PDB file of C-alpha atoms and ligand atoms in Angstrom:
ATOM      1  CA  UNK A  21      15.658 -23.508  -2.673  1.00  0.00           C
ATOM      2  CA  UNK A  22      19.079 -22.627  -4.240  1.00  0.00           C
ATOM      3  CA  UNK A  23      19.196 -19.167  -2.686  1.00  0.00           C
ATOM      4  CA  UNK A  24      19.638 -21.383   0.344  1.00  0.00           C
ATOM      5  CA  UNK A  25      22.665 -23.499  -0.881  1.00  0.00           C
ATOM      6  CA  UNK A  26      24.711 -20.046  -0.973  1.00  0.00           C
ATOM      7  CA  UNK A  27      26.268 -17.071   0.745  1.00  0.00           C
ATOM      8  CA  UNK A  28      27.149 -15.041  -2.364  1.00  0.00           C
ATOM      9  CA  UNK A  29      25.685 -11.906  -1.051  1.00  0.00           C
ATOM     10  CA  UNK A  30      24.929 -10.693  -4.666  1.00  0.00           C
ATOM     11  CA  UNK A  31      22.838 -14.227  -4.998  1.00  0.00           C
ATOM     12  CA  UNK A  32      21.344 -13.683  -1.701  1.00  0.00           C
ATOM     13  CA  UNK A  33      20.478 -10.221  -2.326  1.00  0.00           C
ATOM     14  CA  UNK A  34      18.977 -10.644  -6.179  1.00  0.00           C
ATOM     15  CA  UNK A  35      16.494 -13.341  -4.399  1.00  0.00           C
ATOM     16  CA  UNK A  36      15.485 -11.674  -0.945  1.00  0.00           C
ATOM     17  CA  UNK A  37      14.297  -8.781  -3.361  1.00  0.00           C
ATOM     18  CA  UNK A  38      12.310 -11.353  -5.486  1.00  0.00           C
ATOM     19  CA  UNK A  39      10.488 -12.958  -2.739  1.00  0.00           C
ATOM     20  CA  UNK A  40       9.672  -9.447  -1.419  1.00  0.00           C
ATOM     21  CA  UNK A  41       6.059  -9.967  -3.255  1.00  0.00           C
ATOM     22  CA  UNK A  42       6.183 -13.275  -4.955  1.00  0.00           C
ATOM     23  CA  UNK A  43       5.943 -17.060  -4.031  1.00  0.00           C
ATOM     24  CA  UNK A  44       8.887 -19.096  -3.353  1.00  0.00           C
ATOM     25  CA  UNK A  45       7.625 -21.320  -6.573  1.00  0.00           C
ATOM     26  CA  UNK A  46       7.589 -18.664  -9.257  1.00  0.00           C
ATOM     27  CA  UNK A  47      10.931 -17.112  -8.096  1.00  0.00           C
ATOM     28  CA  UNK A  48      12.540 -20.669  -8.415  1.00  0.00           C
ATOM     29  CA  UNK A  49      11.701 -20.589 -11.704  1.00  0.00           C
ATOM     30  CA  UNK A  50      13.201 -17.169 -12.459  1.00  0.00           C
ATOM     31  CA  UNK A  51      16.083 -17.230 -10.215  1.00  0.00           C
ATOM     32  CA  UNK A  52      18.530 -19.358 -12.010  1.00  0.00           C
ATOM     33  CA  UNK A  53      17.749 -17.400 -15.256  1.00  0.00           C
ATOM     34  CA  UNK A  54      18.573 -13.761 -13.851  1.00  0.00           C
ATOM     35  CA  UNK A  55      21.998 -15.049 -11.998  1.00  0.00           C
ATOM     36  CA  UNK A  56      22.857 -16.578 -15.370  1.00  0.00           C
ATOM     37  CA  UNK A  57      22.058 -13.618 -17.514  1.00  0.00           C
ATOM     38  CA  UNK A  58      23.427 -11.150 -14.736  1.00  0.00           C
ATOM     39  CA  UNK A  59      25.889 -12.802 -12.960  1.00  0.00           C
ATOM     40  CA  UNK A  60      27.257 -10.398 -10.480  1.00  0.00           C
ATOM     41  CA  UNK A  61      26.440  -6.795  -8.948  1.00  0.00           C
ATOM     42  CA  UNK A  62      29.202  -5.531 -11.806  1.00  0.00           C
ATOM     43  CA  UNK A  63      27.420  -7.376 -14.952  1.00  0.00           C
ATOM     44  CA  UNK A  64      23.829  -5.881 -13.485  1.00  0.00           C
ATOM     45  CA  UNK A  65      25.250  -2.528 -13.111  1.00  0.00           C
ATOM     46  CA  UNK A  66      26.013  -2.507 -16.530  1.00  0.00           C
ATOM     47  CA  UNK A  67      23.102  -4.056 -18.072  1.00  0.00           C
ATOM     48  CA  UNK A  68      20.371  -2.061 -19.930  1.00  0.00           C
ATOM     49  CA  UNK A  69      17.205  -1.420 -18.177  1.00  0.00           C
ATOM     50  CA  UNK A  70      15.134  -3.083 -20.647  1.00  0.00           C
ATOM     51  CA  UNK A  71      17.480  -6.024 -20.434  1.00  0.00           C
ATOM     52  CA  UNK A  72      16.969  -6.259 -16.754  1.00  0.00           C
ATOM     53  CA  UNK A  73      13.380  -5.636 -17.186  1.00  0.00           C
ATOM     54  CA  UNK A  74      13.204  -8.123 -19.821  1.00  0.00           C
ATOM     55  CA  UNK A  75      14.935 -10.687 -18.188  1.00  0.00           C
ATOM     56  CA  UNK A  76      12.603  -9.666 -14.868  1.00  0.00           C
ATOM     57  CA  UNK A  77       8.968 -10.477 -16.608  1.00  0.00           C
ATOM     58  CA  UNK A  78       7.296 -12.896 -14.670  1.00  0.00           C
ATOM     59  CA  UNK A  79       7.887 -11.828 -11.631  1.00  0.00           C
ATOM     60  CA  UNK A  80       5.695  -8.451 -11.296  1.00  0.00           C
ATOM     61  CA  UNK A  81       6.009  -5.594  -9.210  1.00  0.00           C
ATOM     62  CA  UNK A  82       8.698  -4.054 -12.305  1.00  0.00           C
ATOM     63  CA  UNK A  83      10.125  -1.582  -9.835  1.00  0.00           C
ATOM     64  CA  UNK A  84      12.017  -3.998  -7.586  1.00  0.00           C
ATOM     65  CA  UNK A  85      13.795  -4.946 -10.580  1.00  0.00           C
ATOM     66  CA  UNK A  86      15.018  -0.870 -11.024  1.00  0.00           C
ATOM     67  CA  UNK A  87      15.778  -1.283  -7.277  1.00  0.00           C
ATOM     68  CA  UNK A  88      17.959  -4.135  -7.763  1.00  0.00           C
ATOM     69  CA  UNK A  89      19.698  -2.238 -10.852  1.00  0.00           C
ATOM     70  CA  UNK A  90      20.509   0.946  -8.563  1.00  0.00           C
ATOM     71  CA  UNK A  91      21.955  -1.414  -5.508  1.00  0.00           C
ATOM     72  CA  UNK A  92      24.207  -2.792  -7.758  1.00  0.00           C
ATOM     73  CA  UNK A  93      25.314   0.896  -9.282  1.00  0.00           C
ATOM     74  CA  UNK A  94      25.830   1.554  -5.436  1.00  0.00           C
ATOM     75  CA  UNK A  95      27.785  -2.093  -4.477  1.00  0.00           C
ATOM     76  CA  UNK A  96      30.083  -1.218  -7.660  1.00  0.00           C
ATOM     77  CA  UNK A  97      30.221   2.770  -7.012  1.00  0.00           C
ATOM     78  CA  UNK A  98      30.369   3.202  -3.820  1.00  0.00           C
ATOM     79  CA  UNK A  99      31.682  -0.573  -1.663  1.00  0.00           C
ATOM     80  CA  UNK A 100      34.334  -1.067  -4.361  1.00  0.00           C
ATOM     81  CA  UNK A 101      31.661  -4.418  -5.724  1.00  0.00           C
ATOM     82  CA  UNK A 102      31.838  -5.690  -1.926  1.00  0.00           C
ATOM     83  CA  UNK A 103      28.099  -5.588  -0.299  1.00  0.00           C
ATOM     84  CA  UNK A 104      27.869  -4.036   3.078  1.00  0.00           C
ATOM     85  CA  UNK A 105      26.807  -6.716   5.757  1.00  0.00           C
ATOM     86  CA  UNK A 106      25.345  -4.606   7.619  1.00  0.00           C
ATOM     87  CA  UNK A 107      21.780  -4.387   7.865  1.00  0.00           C
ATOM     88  CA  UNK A 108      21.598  -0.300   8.603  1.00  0.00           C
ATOM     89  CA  UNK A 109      23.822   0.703   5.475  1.00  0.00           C
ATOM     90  CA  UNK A 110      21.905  -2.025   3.622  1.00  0.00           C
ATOM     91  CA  UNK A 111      18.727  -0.388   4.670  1.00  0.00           C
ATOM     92  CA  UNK A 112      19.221   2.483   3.219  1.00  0.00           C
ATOM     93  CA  UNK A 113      19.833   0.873  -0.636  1.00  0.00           C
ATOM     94  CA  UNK A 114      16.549   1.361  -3.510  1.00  0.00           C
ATOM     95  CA  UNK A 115      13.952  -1.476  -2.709  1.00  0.00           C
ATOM     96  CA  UNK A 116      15.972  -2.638   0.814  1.00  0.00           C
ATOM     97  CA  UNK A 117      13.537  -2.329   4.025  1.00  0.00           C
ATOM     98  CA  UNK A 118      13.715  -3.479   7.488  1.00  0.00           C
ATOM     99  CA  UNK A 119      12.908  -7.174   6.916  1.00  0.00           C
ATOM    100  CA  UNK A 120      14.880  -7.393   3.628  1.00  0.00           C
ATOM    101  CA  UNK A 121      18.190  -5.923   5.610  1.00  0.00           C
ATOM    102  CA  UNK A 122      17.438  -8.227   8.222  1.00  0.00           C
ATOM    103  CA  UNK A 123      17.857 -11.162   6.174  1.00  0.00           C
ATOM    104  CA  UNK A 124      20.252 -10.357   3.611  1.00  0.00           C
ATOM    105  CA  UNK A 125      22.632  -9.477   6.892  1.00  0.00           C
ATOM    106  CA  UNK A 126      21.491 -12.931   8.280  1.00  0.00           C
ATOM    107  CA  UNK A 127      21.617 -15.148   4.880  1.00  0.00           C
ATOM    108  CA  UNK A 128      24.722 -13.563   3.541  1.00  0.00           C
ATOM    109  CA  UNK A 129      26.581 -13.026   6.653  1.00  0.00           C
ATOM    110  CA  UNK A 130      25.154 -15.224   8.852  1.00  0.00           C
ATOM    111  CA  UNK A 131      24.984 -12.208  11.606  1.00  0.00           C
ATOM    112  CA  UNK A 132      21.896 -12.340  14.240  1.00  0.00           C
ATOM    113  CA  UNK A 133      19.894  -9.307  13.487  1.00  0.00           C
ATOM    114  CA  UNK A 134      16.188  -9.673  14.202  1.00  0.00           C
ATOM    115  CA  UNK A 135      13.548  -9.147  11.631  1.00  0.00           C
ATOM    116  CA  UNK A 136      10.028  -9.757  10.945  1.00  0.00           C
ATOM    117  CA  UNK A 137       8.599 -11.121   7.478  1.00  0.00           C
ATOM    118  CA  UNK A 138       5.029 -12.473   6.612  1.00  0.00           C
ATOM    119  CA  UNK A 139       6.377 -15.803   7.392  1.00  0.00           C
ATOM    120  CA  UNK A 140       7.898 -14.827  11.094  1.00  0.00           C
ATOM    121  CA  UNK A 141       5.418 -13.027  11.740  1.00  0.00           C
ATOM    122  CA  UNK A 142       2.966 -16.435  11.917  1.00  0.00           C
ATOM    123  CA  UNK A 143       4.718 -18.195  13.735  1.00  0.00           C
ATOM    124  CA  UNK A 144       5.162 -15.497  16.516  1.00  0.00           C
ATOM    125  CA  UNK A 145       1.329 -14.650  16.499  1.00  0.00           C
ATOM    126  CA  UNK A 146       0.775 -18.445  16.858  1.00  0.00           C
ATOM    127  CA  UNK A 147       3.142 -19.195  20.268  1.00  0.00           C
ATOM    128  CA  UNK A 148       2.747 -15.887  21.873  1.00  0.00           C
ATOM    129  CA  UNK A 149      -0.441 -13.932  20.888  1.00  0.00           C
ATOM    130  CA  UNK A 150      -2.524 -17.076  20.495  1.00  0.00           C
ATOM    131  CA  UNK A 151      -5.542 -14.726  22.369  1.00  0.00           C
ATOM    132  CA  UNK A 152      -4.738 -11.505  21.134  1.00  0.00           C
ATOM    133  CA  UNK A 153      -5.905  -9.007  18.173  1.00  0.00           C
ATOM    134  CA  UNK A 154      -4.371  -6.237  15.970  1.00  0.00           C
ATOM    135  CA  UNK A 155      -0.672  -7.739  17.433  1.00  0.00           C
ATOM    136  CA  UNK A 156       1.724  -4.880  16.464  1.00  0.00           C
ATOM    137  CA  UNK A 157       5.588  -5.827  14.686  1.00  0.00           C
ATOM    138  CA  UNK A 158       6.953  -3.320  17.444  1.00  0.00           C
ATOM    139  CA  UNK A 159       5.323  -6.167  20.350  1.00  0.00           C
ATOM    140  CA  UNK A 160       6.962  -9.251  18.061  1.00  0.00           C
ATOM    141  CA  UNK A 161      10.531  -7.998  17.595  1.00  0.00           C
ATOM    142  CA  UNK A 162      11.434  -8.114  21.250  1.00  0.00           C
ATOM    143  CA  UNK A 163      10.648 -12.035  21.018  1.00  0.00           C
ATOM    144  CA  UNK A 164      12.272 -12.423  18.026  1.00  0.00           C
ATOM    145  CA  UNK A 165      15.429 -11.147  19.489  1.00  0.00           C
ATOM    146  CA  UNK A 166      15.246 -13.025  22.701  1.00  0.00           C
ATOM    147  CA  UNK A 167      14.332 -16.570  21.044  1.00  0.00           C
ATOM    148  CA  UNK A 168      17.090 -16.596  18.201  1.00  0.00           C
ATOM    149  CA  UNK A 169      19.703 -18.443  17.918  1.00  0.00           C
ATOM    150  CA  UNK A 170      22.930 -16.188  18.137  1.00  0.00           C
ATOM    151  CA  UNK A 171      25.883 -19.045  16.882  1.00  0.00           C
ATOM    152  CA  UNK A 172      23.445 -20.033  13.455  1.00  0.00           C
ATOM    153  CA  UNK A 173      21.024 -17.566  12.910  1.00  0.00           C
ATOM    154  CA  UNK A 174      20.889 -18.411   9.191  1.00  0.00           C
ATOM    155  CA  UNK A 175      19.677 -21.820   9.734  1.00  0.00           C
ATOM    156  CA  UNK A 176      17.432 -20.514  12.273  1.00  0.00           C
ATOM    157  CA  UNK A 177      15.535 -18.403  10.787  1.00  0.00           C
ATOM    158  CA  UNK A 178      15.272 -20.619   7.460  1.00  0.00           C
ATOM    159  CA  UNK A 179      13.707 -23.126   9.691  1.00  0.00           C
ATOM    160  CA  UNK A 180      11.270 -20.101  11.763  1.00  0.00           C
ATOM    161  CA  UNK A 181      10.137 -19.113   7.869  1.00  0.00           C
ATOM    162  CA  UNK A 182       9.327 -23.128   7.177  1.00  0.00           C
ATOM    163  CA  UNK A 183       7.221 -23.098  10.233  1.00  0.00           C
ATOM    164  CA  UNK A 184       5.360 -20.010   9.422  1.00  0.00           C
ATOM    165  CA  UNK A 185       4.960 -21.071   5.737  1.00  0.00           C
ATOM    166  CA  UNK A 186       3.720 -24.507   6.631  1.00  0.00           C
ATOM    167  CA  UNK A 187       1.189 -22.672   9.304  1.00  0.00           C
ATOM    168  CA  UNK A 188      -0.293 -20.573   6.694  1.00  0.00           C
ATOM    169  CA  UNK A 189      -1.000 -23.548   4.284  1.00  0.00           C
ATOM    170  CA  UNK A 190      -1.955 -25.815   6.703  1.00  0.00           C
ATOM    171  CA  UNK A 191      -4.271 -23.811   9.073  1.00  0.00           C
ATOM    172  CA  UNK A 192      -7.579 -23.167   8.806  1.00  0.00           C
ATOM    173  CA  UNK A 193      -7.409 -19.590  10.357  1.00  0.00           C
ATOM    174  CA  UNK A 194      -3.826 -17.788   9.337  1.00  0.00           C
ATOM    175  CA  UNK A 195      -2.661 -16.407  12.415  1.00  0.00           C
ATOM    176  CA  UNK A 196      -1.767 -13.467  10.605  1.00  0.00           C
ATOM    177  CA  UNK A 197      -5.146 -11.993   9.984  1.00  0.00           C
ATOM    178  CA  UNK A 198      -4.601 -10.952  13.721  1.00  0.00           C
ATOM    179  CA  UNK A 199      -1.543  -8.584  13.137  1.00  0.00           C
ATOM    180  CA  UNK A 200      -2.112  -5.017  13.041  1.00  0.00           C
ATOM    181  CA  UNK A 201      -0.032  -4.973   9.702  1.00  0.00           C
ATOM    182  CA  UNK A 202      -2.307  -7.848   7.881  1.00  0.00           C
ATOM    183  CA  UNK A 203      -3.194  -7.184   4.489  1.00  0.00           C
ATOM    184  CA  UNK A 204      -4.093  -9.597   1.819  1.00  0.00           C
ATOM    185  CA  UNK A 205      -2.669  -9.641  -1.715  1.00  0.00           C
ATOM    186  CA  UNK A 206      -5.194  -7.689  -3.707  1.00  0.00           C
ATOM    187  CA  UNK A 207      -6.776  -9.440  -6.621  1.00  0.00           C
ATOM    188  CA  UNK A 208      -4.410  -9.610 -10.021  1.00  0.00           C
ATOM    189  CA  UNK A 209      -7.015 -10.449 -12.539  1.00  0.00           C
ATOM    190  CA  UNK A 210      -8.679  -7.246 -14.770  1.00  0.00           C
ATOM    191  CA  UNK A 211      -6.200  -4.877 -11.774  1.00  0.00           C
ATOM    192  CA  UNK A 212      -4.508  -1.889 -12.903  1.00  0.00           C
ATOM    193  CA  UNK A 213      -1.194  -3.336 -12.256  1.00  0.00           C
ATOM    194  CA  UNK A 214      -2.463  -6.340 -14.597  1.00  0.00           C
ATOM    195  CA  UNK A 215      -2.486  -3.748 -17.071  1.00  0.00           C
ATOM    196  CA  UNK A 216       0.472  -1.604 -16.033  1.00  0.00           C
ATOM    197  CA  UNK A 217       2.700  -5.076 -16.107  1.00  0.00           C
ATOM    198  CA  UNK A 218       1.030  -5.688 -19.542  1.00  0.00           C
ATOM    199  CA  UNK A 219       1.774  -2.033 -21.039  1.00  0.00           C
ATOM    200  CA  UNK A 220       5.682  -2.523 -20.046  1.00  0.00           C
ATOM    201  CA  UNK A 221       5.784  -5.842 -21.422  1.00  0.00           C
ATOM    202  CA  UNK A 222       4.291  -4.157 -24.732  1.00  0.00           C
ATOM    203  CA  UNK A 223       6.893  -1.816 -25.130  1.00  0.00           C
ATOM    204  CA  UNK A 224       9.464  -4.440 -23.951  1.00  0.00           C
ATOM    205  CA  UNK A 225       8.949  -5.720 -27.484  1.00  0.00           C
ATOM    206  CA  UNK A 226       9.007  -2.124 -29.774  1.00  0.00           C
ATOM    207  CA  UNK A 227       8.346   1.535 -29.117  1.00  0.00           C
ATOM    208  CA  UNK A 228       5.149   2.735 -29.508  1.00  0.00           C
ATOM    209  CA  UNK A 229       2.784   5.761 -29.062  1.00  0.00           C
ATOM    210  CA  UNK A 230      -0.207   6.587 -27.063  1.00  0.00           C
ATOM    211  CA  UNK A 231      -2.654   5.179 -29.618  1.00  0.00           C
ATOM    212  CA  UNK A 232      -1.029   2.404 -31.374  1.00  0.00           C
ATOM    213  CA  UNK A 233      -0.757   0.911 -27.199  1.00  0.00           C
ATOM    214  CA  UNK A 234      -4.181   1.948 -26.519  1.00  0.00           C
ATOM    215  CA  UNK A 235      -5.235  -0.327 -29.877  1.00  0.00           C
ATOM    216  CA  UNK A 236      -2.854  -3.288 -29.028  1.00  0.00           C
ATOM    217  CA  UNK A 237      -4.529  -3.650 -25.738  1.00  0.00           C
ATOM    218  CA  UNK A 238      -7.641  -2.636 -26.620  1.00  0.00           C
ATOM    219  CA  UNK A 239      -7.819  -0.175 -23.827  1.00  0.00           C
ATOM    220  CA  UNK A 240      -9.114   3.559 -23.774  1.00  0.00           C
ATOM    221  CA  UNK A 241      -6.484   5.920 -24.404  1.00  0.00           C
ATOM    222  CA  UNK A 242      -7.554   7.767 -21.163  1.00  0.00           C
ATOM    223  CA  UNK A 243      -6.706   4.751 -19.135  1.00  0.00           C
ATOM    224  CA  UNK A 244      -3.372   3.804 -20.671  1.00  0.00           C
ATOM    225  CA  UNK A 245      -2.013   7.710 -20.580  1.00  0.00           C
ATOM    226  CA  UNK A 246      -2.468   7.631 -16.839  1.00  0.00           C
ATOM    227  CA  UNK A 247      -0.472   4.630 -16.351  1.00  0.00           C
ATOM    228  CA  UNK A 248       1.953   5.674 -18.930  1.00  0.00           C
ATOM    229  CA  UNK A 249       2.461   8.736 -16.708  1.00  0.00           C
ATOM    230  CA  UNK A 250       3.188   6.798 -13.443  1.00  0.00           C
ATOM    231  CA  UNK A 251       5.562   4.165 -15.264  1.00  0.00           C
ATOM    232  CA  UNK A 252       7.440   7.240 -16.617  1.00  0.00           C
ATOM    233  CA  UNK A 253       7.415   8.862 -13.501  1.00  0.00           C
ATOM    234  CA  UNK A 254       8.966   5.398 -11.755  1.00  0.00           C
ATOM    235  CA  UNK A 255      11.445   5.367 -14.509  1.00  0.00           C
ATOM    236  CA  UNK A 256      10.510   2.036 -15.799  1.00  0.00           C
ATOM    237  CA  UNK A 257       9.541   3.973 -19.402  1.00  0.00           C
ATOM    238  CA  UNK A 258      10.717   7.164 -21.058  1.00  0.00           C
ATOM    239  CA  UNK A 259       9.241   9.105 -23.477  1.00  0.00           C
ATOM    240  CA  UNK A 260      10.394  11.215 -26.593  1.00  0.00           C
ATOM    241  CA  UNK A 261       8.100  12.859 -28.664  1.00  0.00           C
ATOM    242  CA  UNK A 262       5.311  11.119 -27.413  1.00  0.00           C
ATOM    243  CA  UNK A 263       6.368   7.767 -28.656  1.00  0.00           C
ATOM    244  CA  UNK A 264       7.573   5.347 -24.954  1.00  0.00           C
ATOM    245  CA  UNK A 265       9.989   3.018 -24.848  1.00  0.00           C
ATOM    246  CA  UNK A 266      11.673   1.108 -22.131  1.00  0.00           C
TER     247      UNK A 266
HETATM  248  N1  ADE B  15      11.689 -18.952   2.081  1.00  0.00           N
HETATM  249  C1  ADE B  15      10.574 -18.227   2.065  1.00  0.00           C
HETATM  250  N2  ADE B  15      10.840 -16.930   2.078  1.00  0.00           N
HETATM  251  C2  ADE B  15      12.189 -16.836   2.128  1.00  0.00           C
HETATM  252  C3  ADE B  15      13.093 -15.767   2.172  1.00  0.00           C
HETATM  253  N3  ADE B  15      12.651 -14.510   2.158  1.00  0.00           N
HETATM  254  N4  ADE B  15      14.399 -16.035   2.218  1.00  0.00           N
HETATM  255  C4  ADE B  15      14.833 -17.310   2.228  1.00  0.00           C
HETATM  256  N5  ADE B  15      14.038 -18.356   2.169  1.00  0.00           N
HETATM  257  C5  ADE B  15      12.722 -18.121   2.127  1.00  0.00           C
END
């Protein structure tokens, strides 16, 4: 994983966001492309959206790309192009939660903060809940923190996500179904966001109006306004006399 190979926190940062909600395979095949095309928090910050989005299709979930876009206005604005290491000022960037400050602060900056991510979160149910159900984060974090490893916590928790990644494939019953927090990835196929990632991707390649989209995608028109509305309303689209473009 090349993400791995580095400490550039902009490189660090641009793939912690992408494996948010994707697999490690599809963001190795999209990482390299996005640090070429956008090669620092000062190129991204001046990039068009529709570049960034553009460059971003692939990967769903459009609005962590926006997120990334508005951490790098802040890096460049605000930290002079330097990224904060730590994890509570990073916490409070677009698209940045708990487990993503935890291990951009840890990856980039090799500093021991404890965090929980799907991957984690296996490996503690496994060892220390192996009985239990409906295991809360809140009961896993105080392990986390005792059991790391305070001089390399980078390598250590690259090896605790292996672990957890490799228990999930290889076991018939993920431990995870037993966290309170366990949700599985709803289905893709015929799914509204199927359709609101197809919509974007539409007006990635020409403006267009209610109709002419509804026609394209052979959609009702009642279907694609609503969607319309909430992509305008994330600011992924914009509108202008009822033609949308991105
Ligand atoms: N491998 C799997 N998930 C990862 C992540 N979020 N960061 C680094 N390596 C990973």
């Amino acid at each position: 994983m090349p993400w791995r190979e580095t400490k550039n926190p902009y490189h660090i940062v641009v793939s912690e966001i992408m494996l948010q909600q994707t697999q490690v395979e599809r963001v190795m095949k999209k990482y390299p492309l996005f640090i070429k095309k956008f090669p620092s928090f000062q190129v991204l910050a001046w990039a068009s959206r529709a570049r960034v989005l553009a460059v971003w299709q692939g990967l769903g979930y459009n609005r962590r790309a926006l997120a990334l876009q508005k951490i790098a206005h802040i890096v460049v604005n605000e930290y002079k192009g330097a990224l904060p290491s730590d994890h509570e000022l990073l916490q409070k960037m677009p698209g940045i939660g708990k487990a993503t400050a935890g291990s951009v602060a840890t990856f980039a900056f090799n500093r021991p903060i404890p965090f929980i991510e799907t991957n984690i979160r296996r490996v503690y149910i496994h060892f220390f809940f192996a009985k239990k159900r409906k295991v809360n984060d809140a009961e896993i974090l105080p392990l986390v923190l005792r059991t790391m490893d305070l001089k390399n916590p980078r390598e250590w928790f690259f090896a605790l996500m292996d672990y957890g990644s490799m228990l999930g494939e290889k076991m018939k019953t993920n431990p995870n179904k037993k966290s309170a927090h366990y949700m599985r990835q709803p289905k893709f196929e015929g799914s509204r966001r199927q359709l609101r990632g197809n919509i974007l991707k539409t007006l990635l390649t020409r403006r267009m109006g209610l109709e002419d989209l509804a026609k394209q995608l052979s959609r009702p028109t009642t279907k694609i306004a609503k969607i319309l509305y909430t992509l305008e309303r994330d600011g992924l689209i914009q509108r202008k006399e009822n033609i949308f473009s991105v």
